[in-house]
Short mmCIF file of C-alpha atoms and ligand atoms in Angstrom, two decimals:
data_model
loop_
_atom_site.label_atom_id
_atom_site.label_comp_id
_atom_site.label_asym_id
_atom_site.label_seq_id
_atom_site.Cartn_x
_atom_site.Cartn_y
_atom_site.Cartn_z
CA UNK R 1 -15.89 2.06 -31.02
CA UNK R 2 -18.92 0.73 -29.65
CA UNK R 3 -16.80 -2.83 -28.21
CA UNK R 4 -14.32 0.29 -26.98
CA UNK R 5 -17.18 1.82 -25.22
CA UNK R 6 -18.51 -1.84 -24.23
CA UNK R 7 -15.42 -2.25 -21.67
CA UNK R 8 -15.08 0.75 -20.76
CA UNK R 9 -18.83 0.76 -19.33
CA UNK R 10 -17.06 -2.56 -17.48
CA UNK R 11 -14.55 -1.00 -15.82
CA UNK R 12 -14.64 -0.14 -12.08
CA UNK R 13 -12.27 3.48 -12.62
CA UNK R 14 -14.33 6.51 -14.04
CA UNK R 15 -13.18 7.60 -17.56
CA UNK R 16 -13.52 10.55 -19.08
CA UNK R 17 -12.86 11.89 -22.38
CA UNK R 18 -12.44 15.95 -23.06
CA UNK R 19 -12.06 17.89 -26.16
CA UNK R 20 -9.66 20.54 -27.01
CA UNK R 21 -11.61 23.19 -25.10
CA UNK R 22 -12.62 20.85 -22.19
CA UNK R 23 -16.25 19.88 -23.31
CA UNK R 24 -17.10 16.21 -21.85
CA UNK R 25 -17.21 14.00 -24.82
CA UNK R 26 -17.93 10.71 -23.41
CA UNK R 27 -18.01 9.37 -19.48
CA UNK R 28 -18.02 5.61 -19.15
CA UNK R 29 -20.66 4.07 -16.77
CA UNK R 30 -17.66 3.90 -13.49
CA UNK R 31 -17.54 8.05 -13.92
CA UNK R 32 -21.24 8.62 -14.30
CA UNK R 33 -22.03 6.60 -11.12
CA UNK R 34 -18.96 8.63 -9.28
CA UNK R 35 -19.75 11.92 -11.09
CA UNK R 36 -23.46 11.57 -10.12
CA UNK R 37 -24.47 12.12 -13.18
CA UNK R 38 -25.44 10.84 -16.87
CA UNK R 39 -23.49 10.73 -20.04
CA UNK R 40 -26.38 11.81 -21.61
CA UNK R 41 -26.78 15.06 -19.18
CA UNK R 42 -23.11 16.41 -19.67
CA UNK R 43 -22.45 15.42 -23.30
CA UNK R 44 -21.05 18.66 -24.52
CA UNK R 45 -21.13 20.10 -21.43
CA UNK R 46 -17.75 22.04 -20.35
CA UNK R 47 -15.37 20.35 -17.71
CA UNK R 48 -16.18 23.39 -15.28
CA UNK R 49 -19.60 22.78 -14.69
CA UNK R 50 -19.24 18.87 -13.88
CA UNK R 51 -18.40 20.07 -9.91
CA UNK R 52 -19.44 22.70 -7.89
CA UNK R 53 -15.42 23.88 -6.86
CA UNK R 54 -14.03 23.88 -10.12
CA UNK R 55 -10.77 25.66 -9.45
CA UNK R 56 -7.94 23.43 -9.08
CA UNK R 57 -9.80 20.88 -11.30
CA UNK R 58 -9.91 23.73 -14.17
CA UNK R 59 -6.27 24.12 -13.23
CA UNK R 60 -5.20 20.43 -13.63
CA UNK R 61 -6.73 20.19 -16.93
CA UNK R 62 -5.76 23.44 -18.85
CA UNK R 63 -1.94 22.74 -17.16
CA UNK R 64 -2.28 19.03 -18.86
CA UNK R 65 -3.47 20.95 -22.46
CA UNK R 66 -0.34 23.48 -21.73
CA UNK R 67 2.29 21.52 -21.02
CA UNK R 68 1.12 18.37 -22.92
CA UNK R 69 2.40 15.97 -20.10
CA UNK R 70 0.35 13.51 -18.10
CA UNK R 71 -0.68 14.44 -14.77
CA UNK R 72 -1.44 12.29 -11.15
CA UNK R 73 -3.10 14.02 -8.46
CA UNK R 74 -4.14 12.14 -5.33
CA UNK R 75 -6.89 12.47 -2.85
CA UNK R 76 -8.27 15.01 -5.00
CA UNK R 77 -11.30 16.58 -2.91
CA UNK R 78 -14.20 17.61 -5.83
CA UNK R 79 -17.67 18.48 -4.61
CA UNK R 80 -20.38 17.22 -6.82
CA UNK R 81 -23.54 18.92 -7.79
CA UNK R 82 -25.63 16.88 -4.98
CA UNK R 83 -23.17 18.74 -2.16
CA UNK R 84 -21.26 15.40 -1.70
CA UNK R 85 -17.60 15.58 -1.23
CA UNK R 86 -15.75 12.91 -3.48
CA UNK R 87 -11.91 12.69 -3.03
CA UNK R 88 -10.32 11.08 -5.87
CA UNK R 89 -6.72 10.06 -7.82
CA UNK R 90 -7.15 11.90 -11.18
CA UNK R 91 -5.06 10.54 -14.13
CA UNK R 92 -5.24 12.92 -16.82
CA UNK R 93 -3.25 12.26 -19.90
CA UNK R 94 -3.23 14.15 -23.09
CA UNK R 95 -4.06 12.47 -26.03
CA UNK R 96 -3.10 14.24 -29.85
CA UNK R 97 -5.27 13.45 -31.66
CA UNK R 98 -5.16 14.45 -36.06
CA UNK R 99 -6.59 17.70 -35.34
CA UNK R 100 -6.44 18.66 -31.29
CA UNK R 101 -5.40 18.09 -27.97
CA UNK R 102 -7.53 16.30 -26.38
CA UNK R 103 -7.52 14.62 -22.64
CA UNK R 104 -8.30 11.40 -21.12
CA UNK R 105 -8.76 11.51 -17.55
CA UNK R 106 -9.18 8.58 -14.89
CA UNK R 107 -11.14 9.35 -11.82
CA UNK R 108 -10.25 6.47 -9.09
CA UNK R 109 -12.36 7.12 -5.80
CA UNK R 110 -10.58 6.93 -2.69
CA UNK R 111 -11.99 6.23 0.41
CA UNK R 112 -11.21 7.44 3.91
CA UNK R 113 -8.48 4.84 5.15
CA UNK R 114 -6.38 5.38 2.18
CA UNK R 115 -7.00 9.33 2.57
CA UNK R 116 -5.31 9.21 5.79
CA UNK R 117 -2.63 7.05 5.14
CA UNK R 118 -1.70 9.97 2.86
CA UNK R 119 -1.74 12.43 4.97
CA UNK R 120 2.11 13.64 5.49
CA UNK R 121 1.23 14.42 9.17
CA UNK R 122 0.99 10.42 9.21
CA UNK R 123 4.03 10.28 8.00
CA UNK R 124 5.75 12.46 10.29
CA UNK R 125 3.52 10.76 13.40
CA UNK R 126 4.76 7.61 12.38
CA UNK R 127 8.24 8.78 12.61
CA UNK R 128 7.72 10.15 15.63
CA UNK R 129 6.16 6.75 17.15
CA UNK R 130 9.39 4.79 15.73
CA UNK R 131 12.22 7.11 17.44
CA UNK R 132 10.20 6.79 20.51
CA UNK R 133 10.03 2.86 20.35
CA UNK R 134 14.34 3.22 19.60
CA UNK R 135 14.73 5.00 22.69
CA UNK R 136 12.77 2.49 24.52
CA UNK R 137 14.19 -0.38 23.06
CA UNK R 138 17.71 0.60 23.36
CA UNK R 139 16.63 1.26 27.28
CA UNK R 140 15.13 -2.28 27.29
CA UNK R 141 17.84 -4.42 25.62
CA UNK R 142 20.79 -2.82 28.05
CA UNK R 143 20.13 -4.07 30.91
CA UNK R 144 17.96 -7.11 29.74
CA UNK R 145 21.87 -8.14 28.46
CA UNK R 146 22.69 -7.65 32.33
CA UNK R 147 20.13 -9.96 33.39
CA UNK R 148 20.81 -12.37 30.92
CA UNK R 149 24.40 -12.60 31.77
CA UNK R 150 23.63 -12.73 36.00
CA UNK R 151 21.42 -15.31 35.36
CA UNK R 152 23.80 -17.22 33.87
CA UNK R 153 27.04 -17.33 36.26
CA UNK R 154 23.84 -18.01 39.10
CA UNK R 155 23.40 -21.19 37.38
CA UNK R 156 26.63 -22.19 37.97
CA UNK R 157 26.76 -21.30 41.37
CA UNK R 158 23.70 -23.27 41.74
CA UNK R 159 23.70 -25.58 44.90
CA UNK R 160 21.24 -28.35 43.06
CA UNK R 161 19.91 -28.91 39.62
CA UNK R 162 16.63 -28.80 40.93
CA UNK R 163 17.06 -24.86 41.37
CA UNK R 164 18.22 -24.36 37.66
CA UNK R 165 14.43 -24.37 35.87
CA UNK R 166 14.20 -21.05 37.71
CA UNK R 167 17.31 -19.75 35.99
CA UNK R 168 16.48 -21.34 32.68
CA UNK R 169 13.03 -19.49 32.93
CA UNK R 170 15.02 -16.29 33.25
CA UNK R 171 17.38 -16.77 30.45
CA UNK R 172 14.44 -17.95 28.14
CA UNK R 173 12.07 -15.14 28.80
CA UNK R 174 15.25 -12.61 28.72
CA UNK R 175 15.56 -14.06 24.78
CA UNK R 176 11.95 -13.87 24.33
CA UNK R 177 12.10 -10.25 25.81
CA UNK R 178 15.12 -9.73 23.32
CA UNK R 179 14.22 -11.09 20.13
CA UNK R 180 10.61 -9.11 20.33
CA UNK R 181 12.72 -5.69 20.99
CA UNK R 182 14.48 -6.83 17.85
CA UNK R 183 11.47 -7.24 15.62
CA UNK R 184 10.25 -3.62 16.97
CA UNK R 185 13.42 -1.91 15.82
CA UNK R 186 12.81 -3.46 12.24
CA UNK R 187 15.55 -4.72 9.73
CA UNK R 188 18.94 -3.63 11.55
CA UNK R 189 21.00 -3.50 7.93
CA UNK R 190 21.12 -0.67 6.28
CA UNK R 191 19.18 -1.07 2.63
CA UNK R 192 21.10 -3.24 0.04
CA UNK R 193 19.97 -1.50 -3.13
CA UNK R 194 20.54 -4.04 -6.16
CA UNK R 195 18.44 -4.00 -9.39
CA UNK R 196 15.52 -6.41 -8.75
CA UNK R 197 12.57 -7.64 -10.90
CA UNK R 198 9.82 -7.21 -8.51
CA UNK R 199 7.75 -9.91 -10.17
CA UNK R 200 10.23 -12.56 -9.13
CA UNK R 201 9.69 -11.21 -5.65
CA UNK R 202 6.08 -11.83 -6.01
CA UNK R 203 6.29 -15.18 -7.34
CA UNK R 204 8.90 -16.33 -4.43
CA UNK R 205 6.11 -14.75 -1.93
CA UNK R 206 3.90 -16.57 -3.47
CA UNK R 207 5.90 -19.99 -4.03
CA UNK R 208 6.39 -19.70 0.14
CA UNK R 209 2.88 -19.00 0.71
CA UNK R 210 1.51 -22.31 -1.72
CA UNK R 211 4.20 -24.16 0.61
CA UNK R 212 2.84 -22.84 3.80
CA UNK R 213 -1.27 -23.61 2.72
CA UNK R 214 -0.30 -26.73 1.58
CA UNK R 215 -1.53 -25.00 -1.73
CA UNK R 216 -4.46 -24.40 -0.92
CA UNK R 217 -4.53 -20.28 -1.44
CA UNK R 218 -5.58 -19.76 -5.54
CA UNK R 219 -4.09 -16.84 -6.64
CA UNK R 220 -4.73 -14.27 -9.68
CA UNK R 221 -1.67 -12.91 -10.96
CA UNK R 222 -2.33 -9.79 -13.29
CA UNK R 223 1.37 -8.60 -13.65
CA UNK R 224 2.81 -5.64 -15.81
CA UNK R 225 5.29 -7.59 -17.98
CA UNK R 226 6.27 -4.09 -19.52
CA UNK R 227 7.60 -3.29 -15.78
CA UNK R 228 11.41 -2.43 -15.72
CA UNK R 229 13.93 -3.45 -13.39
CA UNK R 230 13.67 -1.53 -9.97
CA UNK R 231 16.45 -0.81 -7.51
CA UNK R 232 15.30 -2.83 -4.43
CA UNK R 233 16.49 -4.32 -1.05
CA UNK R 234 15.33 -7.85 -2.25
CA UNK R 235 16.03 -9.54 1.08
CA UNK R 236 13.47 -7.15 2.88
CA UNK R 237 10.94 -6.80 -0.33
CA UNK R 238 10.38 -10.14 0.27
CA UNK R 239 9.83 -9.32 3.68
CA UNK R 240 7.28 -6.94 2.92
CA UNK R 241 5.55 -9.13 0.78
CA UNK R 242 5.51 -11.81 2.79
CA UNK R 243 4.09 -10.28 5.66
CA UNK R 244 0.80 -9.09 3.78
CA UNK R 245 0.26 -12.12 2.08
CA UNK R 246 0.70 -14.05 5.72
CA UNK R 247 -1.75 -11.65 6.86
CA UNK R 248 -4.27 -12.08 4.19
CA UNK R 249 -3.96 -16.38 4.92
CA UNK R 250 -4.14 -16.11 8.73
CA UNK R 251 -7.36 -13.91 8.26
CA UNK R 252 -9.18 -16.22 5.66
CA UNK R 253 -11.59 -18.69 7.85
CA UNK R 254 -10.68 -21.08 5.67
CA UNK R 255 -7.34 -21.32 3.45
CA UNK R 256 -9.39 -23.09 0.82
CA UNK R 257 -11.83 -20.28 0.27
CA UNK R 258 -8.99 -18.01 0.76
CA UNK R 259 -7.67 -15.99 -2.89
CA UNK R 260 -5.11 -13.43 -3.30
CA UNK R 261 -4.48 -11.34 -6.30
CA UNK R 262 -1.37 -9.84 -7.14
CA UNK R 263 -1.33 -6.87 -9.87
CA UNK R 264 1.52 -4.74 -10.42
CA UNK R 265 1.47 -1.77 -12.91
CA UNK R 266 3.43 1.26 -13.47
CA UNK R 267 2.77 4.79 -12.66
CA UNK R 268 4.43 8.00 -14.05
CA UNK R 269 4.20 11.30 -12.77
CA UNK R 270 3.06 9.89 -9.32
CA UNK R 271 4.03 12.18 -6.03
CA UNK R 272 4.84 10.32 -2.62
CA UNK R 273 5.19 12.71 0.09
CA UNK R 274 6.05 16.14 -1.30
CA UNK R 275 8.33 14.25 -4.02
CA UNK R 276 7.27 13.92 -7.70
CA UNK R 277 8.95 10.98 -8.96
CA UNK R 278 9.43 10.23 -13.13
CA UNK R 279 8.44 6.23 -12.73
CA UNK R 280 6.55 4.41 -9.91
CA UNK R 281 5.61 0.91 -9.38
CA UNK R 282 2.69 -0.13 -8.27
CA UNK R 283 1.83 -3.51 -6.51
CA UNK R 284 -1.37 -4.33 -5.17
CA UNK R 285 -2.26 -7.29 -3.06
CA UNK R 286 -5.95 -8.01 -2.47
CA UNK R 287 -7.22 -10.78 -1.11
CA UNK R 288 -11.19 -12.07 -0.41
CA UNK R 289 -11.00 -12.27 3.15
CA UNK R 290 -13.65 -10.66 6.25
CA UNK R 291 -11.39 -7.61 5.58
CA UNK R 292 -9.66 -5.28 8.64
CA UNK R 293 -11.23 -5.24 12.13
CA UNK R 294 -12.96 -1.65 12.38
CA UNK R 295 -11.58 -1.46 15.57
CA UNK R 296 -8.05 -1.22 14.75
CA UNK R 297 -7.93 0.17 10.58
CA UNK R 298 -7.01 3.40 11.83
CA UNK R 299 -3.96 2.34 13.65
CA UNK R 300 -2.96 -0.74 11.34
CA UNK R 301 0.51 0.45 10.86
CA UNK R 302 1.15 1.04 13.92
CA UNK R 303 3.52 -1.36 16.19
CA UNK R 304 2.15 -4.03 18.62
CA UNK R 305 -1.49 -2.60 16.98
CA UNK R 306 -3.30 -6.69 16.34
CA UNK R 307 -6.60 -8.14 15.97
CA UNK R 308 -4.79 -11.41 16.16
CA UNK R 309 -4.96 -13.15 19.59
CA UNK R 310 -1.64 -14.85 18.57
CA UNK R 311 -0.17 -11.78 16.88
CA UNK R 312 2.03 -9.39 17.77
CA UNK R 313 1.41 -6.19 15.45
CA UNK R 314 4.56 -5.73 14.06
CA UNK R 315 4.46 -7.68 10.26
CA UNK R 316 2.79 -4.12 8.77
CA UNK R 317 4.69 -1.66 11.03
CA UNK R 318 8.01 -3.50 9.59
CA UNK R 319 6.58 -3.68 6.05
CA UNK R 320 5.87 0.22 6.32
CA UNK R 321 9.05 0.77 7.37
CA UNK R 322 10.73 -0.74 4.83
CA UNK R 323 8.75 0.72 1.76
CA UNK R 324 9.10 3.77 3.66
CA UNK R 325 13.19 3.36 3.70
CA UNK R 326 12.70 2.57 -0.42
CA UNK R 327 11.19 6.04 -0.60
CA UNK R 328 7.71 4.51 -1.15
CA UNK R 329 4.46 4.43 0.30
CA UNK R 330 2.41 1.36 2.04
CA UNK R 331 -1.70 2.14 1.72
CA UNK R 332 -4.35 0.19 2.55
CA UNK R 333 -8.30 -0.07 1.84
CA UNK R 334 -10.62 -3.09 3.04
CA UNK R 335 -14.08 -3.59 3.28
CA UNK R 336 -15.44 -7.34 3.74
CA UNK R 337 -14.78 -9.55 0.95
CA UNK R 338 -11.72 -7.30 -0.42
CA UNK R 339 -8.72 -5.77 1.53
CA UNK R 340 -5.97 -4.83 -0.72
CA UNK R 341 -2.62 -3.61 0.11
CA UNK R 342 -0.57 -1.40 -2.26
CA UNK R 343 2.69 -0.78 -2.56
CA UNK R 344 4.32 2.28 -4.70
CA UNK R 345 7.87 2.22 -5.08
CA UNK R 346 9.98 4.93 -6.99
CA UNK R 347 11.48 2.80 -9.53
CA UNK R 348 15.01 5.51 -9.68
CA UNK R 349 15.66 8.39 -11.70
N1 ATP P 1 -5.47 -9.01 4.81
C1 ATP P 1 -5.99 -8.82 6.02
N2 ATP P 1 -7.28 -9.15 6.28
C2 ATP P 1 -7.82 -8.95 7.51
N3 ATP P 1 -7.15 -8.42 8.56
C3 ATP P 1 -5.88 -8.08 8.37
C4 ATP P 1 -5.22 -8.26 7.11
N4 ATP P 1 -3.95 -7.79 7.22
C5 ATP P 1 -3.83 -7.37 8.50
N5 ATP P 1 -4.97 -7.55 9.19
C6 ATP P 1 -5.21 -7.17 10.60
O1 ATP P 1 -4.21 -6.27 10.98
C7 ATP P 1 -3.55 -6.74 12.14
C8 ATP P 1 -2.11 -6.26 12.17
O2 ATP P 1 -1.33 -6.97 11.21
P1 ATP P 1 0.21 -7.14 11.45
O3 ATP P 1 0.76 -8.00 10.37
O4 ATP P 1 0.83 -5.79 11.63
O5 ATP P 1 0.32 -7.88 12.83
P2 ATP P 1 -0.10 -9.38 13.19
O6 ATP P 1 -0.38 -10.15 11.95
O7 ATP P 1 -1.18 -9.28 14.19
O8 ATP P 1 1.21 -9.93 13.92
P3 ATP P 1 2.62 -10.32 13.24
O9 ATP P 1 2.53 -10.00 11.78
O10 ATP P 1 3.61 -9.46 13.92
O11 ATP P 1 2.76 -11.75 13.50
C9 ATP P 1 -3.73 -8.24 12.13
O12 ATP P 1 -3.68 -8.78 13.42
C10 ATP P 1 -5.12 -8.39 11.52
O13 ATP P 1 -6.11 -8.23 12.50
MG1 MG P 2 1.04 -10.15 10.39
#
């Protein structure tokens, strides 16, 4: 018990354990520093009087003790004792124990990026932004296709070569124009659902980005082996992948200082949008870099939105996109020195 209690005073999410009538038995060091408050103080104490709003946290708990299933509620808004508003993803998971029920609850904090990324108005804006950028696109590529093909019978009407670079300059800024119009409608195919293991995605990310660094990137790898298959678009997974890990190597001032972790884990009970889903995975991607540019976290996913003078702002719009096609959900949280990226993808029925 004590080595129990020993890592779970070393672990960053707040734990706490409840009895069968919802008296705080023990609170690991990660919950007392969220909680604001001491194991010692609420030892015995009952679950209501840990927060100031106890309503729908009283009503998570006793529906957890009724129906005896695990529970995941996210962005959780409690207000502490001090007046400070937490929000936080609560795990709670019954535990039967020889004589009663009694829970187990996991307090994650979440902090204001990854609040709003949740919001389902986000969602629905970020729709909105995408039909907009169809319309124009579509308007775009039309008669770009025009000017293209004019360009081209000019050329051979041309009178001397020496006239042609001006047509050339046409037809190659007319592709350039093309090909970027492309990238801002995202993947064209439709999804190709296949069952996928979506740690050999990772490790074919991760085998391109050694290749790209010259291997210079280290990388953790703290996978789920436990993880079933998932049905996946693998093609545009890797994608996905790809494009965060780029991003985390193009931000690193140096490649050689530069390391990304990759943890994957498995989530049950775990709503996306309005939709409760049985079995979600869960990939994170965090890397040690300066983190995101203030000026532009609140609008990371959206298109043509870089911090990159080289960039063009469309690796995370596409990546959202895609998880967003595979039912799933794209969040991010960075502060300097850790950014990570994670991923949540319904893993079927
Ligand atoms: N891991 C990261 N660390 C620091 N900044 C990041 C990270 N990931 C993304 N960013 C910032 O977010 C911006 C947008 O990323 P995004 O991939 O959408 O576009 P891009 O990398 O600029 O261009 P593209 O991917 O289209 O070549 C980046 O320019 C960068 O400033
Ligand atoms: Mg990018």
């Amino acid at each position: 018990m004590e080595q129990g209690q020993d890592i779970l005073d070393n672990i960053s999410t707040g734990v706490l354990g409840l009895d069968g009538d919802l008296r705080i038995t023990s609170l690991n060091a990660a919950g007392e520093a969220l909680l604001k408050t001491s194991a010692a103080r609420c030892l015995g104490v009952h679950a209501r009087q840990l927060v100031l709003d106890p309503g729908e946290w009283l009503a998570n708990l006793n529906q957890v003790m009724r129906s005896k299933n695990p529970l995941t509620r996210r962005g959780m808004p409690l207000t502490l004792h001090t007046g400070h508003e937490i929000h936080v993803d609560l795990i709670i998971t019954p535990v039967d124990s020889e004589h009663d029920l009694r829970l187990l609850v996991e307090l994650q904090p979440v902090d204001r990026l990854l609040k709003i990324s949740r919001e389902e108005g986000l969602l629905h804006a970020q729709e909105t932004t995408r039909a907009v950028i169809r319309g124009l696109a579509h308007e775009i590529k039309n008669p770009l296709g025009g000017v293209r093909g004019a360009a081209q019978l000019l050329a051979r009407e041309l009178p001397n070569e020496d006239l042609a670079e001006y047509t050339r300059v046409i037809i190659r800024e007319a592709d350039r124009l093309r090909d970027l119009v492309d990238r801002l409608l995202g993947p064209a195919q439709q999804l190709q659902l296949e069952p996928l293991n979506i740690h050999e995605v990772l490790e074919h990310v991760r085998n391109l980005i050694l290749a790209e660094s010259d291997n210079t990137v280290s990388f953790i790898r703290d996978y789920d082996p436990s993880l079933p298959e998932m049905p996946g678009d693998r093609t545009q997974l890797i994608q996905v992948v790809l494009n965060i890990m780029r991003n985390a190597l193009q931000a690193a001032t140096d490649p050689r200082s530069c390391t990304i972790t990759l943890r994957t884990r498995s989530r049950r009970q775990f709503t996306i949008g309005a939709q409760l889903h049985r079995l979600v995975c869960q990939v994170d991607i965090i890397d040690n870099g300066p983190g995101i540019p203030r000026e532009i976290e609140h609008a990371l996913f959206v298109p043509m939105v870089t911090g990159r003078a080289e960039g063009t702002g469309l690796g995370l719009a596409i990546a959202q996109s895609v998880i967003n096609h595979h039912g799933g959900l794209l969040e991010c949280e960075s502060q300097p020195g850790n950014t990570r990226f994670t991923l949540y993808i319904p893993m079927g029925k």
